[in-house]
Tab-separated table of N, CA and C in Angstrom:
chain	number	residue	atom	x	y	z
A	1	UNK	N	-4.570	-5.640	-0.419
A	1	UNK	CA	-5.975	-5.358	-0.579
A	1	UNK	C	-6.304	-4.130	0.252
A	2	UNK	N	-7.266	-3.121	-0.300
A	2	UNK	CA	-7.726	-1.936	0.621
A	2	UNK	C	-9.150	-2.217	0.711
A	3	UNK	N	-9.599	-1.604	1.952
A	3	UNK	CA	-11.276	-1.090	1.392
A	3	UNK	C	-11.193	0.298	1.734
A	4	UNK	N	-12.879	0.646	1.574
A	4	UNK	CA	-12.540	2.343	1.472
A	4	UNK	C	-13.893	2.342	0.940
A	5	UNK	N	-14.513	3.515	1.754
A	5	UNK	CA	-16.062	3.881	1.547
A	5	UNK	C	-16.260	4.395	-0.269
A	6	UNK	N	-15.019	5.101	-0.660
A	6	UNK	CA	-14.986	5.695	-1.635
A	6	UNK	C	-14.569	4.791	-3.268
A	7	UNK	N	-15.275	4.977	-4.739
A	7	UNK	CA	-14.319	3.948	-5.397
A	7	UNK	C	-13.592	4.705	-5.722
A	8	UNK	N	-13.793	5.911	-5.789
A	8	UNK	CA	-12.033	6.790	-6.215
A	8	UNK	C	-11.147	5.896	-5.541
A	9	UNK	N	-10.980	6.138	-4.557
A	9	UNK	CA	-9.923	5.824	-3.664
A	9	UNK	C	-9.677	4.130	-3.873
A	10	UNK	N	-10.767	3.225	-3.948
A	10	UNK	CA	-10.163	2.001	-3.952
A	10	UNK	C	-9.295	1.759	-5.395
A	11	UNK	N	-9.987	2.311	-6.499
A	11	UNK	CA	-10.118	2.485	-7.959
A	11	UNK	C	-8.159	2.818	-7.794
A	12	UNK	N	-7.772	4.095	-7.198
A	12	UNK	CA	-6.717	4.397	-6.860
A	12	UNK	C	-5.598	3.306	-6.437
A	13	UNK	N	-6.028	2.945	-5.571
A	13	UNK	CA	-5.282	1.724	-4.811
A	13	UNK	C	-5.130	0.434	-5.742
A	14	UNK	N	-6.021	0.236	-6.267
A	14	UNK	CA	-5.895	-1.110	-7.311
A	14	UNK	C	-4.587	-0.488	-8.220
A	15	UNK	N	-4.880	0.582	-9.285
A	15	UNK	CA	-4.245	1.260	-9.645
A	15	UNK	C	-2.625	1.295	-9.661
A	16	UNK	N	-2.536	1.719	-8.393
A	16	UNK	CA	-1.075	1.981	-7.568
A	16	UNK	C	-0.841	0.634	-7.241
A	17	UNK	N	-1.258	-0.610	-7.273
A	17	UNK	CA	-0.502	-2.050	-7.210
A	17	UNK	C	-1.572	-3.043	-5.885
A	18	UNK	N	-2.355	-2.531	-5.198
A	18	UNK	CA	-3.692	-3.376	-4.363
A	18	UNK	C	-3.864	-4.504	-5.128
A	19	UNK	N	-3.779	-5.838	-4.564
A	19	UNK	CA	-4.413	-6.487	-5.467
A	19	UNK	C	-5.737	-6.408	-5.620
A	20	UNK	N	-6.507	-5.904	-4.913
A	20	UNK	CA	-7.857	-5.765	-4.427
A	20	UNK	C	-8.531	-4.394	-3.996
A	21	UNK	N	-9.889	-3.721	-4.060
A	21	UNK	CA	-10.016	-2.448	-3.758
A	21	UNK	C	-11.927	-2.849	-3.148
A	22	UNK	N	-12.424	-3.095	-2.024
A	22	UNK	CA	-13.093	-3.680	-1.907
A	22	UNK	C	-14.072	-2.539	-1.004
A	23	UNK	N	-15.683	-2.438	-1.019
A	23	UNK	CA	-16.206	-1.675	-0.731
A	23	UNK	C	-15.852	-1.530	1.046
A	24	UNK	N	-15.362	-1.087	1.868
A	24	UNK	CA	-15.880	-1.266	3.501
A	24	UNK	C	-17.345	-1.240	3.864
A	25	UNK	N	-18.148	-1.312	3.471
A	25	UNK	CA	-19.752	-0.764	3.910
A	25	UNK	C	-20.259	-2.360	3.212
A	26	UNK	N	-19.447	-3.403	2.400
A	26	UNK	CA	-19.877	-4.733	1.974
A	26	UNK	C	-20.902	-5.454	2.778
A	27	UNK	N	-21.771	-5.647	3.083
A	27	UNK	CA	-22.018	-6.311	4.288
A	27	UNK	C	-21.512	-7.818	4.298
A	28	UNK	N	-20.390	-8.505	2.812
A	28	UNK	CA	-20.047	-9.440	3.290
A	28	UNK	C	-18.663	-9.081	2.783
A	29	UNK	N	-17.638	-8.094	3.362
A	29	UNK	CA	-16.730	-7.717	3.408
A	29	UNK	C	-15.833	-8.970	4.096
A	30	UNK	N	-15.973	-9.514	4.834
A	30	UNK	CA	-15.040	-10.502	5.199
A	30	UNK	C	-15.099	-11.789	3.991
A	31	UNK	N	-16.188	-12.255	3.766
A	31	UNK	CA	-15.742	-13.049	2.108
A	31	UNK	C	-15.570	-12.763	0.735
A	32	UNK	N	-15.844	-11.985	1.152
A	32	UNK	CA	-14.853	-10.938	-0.295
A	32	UNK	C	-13.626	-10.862	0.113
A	33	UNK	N	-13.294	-10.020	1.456
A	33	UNK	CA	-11.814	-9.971	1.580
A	33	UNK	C	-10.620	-11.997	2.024
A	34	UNK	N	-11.874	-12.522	1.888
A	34	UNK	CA	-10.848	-13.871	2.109
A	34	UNK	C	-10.780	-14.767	0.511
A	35	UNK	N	-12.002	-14.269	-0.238
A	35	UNK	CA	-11.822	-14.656	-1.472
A	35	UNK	C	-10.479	-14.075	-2.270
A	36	UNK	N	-10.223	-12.824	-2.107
A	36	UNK	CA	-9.171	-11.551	-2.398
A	36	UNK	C	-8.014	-11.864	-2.035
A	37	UNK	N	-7.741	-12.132	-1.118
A	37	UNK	CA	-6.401	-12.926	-0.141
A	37	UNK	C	-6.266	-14.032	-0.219
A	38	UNK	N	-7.491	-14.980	-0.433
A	38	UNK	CA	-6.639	-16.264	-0.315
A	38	UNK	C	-7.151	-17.267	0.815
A	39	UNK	N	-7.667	-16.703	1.920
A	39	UNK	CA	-7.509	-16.323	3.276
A	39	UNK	C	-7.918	-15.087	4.036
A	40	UNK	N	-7.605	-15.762	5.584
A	40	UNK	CA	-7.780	-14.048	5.899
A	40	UNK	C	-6.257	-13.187	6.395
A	41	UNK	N	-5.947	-11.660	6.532
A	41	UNK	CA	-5.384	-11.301	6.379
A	41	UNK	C	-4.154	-11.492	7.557
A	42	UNK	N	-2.754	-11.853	6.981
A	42	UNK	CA	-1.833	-11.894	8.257
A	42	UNK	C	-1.638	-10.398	9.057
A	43	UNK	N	-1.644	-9.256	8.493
A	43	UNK	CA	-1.166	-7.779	8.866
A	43	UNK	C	-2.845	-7.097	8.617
A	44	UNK	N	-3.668	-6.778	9.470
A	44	UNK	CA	-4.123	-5.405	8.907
A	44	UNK	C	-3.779	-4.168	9.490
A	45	UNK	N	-4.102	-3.150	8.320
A	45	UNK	CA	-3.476	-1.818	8.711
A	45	UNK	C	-4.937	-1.158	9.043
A	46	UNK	N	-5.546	-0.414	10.041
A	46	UNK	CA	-6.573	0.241	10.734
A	46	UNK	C	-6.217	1.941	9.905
A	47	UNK	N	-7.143	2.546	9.448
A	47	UNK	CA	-5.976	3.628	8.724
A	47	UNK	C	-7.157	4.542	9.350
A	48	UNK	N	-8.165	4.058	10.121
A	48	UNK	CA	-9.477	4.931	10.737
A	48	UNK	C	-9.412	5.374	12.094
A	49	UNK	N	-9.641	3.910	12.597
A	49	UNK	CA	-9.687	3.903	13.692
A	49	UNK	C	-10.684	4.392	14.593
A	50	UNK	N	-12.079	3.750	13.989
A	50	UNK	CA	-13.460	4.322	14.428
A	50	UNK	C	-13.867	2.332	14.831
A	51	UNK	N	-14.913	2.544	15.553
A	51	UNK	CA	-15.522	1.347	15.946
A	51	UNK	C	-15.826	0.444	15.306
A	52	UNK	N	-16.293	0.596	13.622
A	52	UNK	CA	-16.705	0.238	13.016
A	52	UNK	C	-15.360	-0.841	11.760
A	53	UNK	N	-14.162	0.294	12.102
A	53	UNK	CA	-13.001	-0.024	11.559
A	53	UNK	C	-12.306	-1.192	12.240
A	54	UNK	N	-12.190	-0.945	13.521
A	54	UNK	CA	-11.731	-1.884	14.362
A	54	UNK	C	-12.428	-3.368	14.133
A	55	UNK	N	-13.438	-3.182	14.282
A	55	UNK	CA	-14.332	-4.617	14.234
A	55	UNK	C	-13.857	-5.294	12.836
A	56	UNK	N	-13.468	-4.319	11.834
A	56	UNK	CA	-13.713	-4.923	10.558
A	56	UNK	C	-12.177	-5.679	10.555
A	57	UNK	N	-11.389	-4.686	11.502
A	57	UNK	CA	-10.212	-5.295	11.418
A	57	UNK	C	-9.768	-6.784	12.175
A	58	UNK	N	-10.926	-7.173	12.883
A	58	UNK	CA	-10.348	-8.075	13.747
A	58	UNK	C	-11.378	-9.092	12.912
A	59	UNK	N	-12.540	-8.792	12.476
A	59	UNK	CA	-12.457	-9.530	11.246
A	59	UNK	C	-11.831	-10.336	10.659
A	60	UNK	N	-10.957	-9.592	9.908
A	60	UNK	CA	-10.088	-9.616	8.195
A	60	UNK	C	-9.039	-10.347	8.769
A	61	UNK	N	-8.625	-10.067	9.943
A	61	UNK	CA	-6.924	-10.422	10.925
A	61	UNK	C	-7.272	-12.014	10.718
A	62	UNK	N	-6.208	-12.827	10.225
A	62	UNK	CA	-5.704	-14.267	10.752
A	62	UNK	C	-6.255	-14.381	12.517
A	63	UNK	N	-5.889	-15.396	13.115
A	63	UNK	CA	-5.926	-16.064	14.024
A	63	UNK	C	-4.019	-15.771	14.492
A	64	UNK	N	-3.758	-15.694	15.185
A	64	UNK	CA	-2.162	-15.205	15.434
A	64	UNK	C	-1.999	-13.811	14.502
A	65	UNK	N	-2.428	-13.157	13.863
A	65	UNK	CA	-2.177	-12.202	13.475
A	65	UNK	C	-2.143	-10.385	13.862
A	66	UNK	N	-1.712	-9.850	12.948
A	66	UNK	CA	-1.426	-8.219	13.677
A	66	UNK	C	-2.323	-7.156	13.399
A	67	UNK	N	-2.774	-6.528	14.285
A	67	UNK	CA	-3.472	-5.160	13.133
A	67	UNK	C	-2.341	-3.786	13.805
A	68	UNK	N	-2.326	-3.071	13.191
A	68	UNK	CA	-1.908	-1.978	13.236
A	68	UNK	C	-2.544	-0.883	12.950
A	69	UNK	N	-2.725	0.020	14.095
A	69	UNK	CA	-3.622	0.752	13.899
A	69	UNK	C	-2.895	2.061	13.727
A	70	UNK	N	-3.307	2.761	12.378
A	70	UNK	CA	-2.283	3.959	11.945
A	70	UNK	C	-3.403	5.564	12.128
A	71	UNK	N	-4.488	5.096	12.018
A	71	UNK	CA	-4.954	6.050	12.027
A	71	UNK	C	-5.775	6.347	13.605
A	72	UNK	N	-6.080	7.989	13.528
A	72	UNK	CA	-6.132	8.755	15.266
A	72	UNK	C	-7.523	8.536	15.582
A	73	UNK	N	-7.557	7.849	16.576
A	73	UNK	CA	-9.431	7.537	16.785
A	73	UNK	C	-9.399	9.027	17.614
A	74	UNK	N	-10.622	8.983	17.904
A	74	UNK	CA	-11.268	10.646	18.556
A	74	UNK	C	-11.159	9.951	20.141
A	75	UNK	N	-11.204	10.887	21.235
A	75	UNK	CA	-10.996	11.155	22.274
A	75	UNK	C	-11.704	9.993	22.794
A	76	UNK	N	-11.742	9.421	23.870
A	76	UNK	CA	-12.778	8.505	24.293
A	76	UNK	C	-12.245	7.022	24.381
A	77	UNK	N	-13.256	6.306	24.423
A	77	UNK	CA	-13.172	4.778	24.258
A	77	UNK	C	-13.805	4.613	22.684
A	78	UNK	N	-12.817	3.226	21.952
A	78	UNK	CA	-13.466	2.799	21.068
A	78	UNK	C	-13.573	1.577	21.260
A	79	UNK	N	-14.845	0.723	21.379
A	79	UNK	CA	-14.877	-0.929	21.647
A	79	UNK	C	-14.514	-1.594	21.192
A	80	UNK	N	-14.050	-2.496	21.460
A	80	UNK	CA	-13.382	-3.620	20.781
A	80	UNK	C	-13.510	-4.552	20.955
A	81	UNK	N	-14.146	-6.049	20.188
A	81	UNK	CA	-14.349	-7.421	20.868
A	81	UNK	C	-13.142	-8.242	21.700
A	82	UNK	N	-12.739	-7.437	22.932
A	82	UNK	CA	-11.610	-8.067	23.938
A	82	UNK	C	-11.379	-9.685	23.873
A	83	UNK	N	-12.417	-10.386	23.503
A	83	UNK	CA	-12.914	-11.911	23.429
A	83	UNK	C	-12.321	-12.487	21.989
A	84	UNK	N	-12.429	-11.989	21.418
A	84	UNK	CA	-12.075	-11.957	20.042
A	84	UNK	C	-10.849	-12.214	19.717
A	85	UNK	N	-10.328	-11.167	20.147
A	85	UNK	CA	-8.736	-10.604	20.510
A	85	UNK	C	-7.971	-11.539	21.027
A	86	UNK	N	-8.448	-12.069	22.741
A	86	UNK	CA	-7.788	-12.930	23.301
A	86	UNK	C	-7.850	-14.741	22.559
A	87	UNK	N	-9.213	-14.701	22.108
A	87	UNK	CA	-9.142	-16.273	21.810
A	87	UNK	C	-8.465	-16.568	19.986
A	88	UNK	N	-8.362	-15.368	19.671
A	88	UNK	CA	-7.968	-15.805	18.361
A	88	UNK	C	-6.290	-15.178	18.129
A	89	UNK	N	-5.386	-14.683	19.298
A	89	UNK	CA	-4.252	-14.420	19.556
A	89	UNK	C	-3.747	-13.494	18.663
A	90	UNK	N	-4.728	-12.079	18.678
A	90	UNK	CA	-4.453	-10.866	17.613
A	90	UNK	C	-3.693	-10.263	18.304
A	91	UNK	N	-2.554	-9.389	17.655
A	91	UNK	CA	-1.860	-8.250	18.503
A	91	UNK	C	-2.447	-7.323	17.970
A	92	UNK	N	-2.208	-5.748	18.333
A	92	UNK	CA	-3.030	-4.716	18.240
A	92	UNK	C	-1.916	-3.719	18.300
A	93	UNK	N	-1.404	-3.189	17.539
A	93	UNK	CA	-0.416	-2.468	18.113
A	93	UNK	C	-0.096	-0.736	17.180
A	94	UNK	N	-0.406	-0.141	18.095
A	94	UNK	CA	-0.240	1.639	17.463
A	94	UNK	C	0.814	1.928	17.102
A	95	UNK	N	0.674	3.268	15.979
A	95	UNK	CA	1.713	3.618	15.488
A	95	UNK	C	1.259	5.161	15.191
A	96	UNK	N	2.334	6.126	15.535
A	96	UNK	CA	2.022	7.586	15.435
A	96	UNK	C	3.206	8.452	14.858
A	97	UNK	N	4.258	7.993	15.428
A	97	UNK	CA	5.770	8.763	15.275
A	97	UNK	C	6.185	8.581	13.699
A	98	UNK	N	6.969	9.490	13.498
A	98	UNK	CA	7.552	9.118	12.021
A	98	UNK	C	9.327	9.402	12.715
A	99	UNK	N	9.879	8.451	12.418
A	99	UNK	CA	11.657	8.250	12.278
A	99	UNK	C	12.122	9.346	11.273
A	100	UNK	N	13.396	9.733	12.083
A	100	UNK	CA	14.280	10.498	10.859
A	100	UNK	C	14.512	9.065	9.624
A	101	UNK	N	14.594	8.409	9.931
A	101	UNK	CA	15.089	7.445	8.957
A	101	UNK	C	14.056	6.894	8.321
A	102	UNK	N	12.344	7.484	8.932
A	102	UNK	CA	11.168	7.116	8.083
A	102	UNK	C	11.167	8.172	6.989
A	103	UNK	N	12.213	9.428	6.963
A	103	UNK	CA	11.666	10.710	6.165
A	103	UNK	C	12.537	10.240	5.502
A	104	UNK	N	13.941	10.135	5.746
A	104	UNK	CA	15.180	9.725	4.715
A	104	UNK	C	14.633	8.137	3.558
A	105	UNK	N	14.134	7.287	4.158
A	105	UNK	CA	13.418	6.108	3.472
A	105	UNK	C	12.460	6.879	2.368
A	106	UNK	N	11.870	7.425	2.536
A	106	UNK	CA	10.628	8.001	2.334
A	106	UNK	C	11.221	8.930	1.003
A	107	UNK	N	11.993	9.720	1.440
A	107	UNK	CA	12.677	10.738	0.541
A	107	UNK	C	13.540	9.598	-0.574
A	108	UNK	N	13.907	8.626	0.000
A	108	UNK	CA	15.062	8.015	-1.093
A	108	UNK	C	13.987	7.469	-2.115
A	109	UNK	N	12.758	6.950	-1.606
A	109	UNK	CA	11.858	6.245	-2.517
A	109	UNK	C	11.099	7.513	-3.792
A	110	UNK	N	10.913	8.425	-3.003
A	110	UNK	CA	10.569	9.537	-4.095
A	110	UNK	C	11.419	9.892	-4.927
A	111	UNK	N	12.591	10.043	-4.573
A	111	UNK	CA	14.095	10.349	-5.356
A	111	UNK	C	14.042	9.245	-6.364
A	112	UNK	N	13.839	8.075	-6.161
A	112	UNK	CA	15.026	7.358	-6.999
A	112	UNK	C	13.342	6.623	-8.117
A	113	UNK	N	12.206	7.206	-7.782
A	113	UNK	CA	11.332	6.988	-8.711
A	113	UNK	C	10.737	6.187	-8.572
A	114	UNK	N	11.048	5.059	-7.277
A	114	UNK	CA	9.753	3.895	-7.070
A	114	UNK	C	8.304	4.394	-6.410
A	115	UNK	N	8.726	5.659	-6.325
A	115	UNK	CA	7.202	6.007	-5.876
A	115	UNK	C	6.578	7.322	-6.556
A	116	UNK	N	6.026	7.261	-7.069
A	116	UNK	CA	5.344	8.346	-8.309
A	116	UNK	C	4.581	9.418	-7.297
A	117	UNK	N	4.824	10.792	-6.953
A	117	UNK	CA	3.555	11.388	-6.012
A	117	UNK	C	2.755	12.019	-7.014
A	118	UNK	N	2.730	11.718	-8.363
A	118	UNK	CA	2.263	12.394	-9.066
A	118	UNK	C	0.307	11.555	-8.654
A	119	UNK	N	0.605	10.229	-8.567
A	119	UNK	CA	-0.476	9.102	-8.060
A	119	UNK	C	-1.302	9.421	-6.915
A	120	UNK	N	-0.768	10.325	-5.805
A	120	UNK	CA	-0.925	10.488	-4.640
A	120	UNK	C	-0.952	12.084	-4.236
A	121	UNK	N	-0.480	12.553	-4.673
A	121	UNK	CA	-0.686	14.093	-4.916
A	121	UNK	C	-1.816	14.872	-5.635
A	122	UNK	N	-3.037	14.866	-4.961
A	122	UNK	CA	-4.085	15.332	-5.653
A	122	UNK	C	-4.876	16.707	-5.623
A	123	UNK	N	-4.306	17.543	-4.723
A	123	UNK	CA	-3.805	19.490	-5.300
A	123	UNK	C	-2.824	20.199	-4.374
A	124	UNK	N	-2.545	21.280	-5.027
A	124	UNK	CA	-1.288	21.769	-4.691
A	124	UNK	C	-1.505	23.321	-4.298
A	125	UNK	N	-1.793	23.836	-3.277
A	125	UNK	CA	-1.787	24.908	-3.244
A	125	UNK	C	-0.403	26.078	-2.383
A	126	UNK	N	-0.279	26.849	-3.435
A	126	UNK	CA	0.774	28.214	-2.565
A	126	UNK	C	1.146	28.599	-0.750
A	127	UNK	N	1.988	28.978	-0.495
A	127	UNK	CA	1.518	29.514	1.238
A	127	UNK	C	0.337	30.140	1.535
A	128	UNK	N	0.372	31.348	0.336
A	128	UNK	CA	-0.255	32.131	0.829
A	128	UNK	C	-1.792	31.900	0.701
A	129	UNK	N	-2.250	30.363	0.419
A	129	UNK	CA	-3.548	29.561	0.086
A	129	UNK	C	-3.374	28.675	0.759
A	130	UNK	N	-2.623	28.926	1.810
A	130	UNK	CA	-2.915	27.438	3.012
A	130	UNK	C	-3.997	27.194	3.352
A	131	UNK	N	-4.887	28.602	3.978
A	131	UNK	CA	-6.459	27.979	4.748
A	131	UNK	C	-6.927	27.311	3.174
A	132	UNK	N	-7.098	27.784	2.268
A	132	UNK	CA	-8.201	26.700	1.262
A	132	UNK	C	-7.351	25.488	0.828
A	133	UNK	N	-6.295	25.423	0.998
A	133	UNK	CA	-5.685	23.644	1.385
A	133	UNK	C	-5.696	23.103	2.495
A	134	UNK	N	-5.798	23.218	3.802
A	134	UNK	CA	-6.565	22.628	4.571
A	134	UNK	C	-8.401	22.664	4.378
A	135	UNK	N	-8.979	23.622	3.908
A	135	UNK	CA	-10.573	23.142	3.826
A	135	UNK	C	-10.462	22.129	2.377
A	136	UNK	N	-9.593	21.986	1.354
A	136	UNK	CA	-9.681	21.215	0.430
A	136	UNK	C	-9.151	19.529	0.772
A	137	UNK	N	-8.063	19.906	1.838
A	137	UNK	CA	-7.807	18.668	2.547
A	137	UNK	C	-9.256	17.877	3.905
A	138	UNK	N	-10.214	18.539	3.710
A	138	UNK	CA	-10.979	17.919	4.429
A	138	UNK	C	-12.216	16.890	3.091
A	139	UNK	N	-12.392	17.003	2.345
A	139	UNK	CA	-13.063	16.495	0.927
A	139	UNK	C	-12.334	15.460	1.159
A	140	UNK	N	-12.943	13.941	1.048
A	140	UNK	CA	-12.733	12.729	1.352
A	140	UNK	C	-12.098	12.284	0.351
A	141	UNK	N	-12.318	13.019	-1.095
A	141	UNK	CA	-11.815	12.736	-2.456
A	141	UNK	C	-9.883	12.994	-2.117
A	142	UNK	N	-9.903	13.816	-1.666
A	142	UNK	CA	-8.433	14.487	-1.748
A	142	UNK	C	-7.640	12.950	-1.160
A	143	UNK	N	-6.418	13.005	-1.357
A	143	UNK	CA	-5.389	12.088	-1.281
A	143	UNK	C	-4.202	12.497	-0.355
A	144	UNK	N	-3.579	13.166	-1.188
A	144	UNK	CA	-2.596	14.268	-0.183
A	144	UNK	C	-2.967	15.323	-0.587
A	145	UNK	N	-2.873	17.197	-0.058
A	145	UNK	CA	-2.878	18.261	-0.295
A	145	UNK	C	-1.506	18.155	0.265
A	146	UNK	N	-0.635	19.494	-0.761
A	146	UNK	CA	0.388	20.320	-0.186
A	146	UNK	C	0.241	21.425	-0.313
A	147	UNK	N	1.075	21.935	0.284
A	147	UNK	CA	1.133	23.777	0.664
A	147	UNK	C	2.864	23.576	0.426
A	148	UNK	N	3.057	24.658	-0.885
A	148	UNK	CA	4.200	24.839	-1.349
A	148	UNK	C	4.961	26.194	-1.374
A	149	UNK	N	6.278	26.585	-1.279
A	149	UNK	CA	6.712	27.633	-1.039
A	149	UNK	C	7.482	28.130	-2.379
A	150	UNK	N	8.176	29.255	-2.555
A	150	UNK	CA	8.440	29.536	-3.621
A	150	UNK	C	10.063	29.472	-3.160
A	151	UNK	N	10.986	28.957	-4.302
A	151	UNK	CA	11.466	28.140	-4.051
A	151	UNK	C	13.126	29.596	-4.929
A	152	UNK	N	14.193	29.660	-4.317
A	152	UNK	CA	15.093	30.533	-4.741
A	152	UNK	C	15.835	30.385	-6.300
């Protein structure tokens, strides 16, 4: 299951195999997301990592369960119900690095066709059009941008 301010993007995710694509801004986002699941969630993935994300995540999280937070919060403190955390036995745990063996995984799945970037690849611009693929990579619509080279 995803949520996501956007329905492109959830619309996307259902799409690509989500069982679920659910508004984040729901104001009853947690019974929607336990109607969706079943339950509430054993793993969530934090892909924000703003105040608002966090909360939702400890939310959605099981009781013994994990969130993982993938995405870069901004400088500072972001709050978090510490109480929450401790009495309902959530782990919390970051993730930033990518493994040589996350690029080789990564590369074998594009290679061998279980992963389509045609789904996820949503524009493509030249070197010499890098700055307007980074300002096109800031549009909430975009998915991935690349910057491609010309090739021998």
């Amino acid at each position: 299951m995803v949520t996501d301010l956007l329905d492109t993007k959830r619309d996307r995710a259902v799409r690509l195999g989500a069982d679920a694509g659910l508004p984040a801004d729901a104001a009853d986002l947690t019974a929607q997301a336990d109607a969706a699941l079943g339950g509430p969630a054993d793993v969530v993935f934090d892909c924000v990592a703003r105040e608002q994300s966090m909360a939702q995540a400890i939310d959605l999280v099981a009781k013994g369960g994990q969130i993982i937070v993938v995405g870069v919060g901004a400088p500072g403190t972001t709050p978090i119900r510490l109480d929450l955390v401790q009495d309902r036995e959530i782990r919390i745990e970051g993730t930033l690095m990518y493994t040589a063996d996350d690029y080789r995984t990564a590369m074998s799945l594009i290679t061998s066709g279980a992963v389509n970037t045609d789904d996820i690849v949503t524009a493509t611009f030249p070197l010499e059009e890098a700055g307007k693929a980074f300002a096109a990579s800031l549009d909430p619509e975009q998915v991935k941008v690349l910057v491609t080279t010309a090739t021998a």
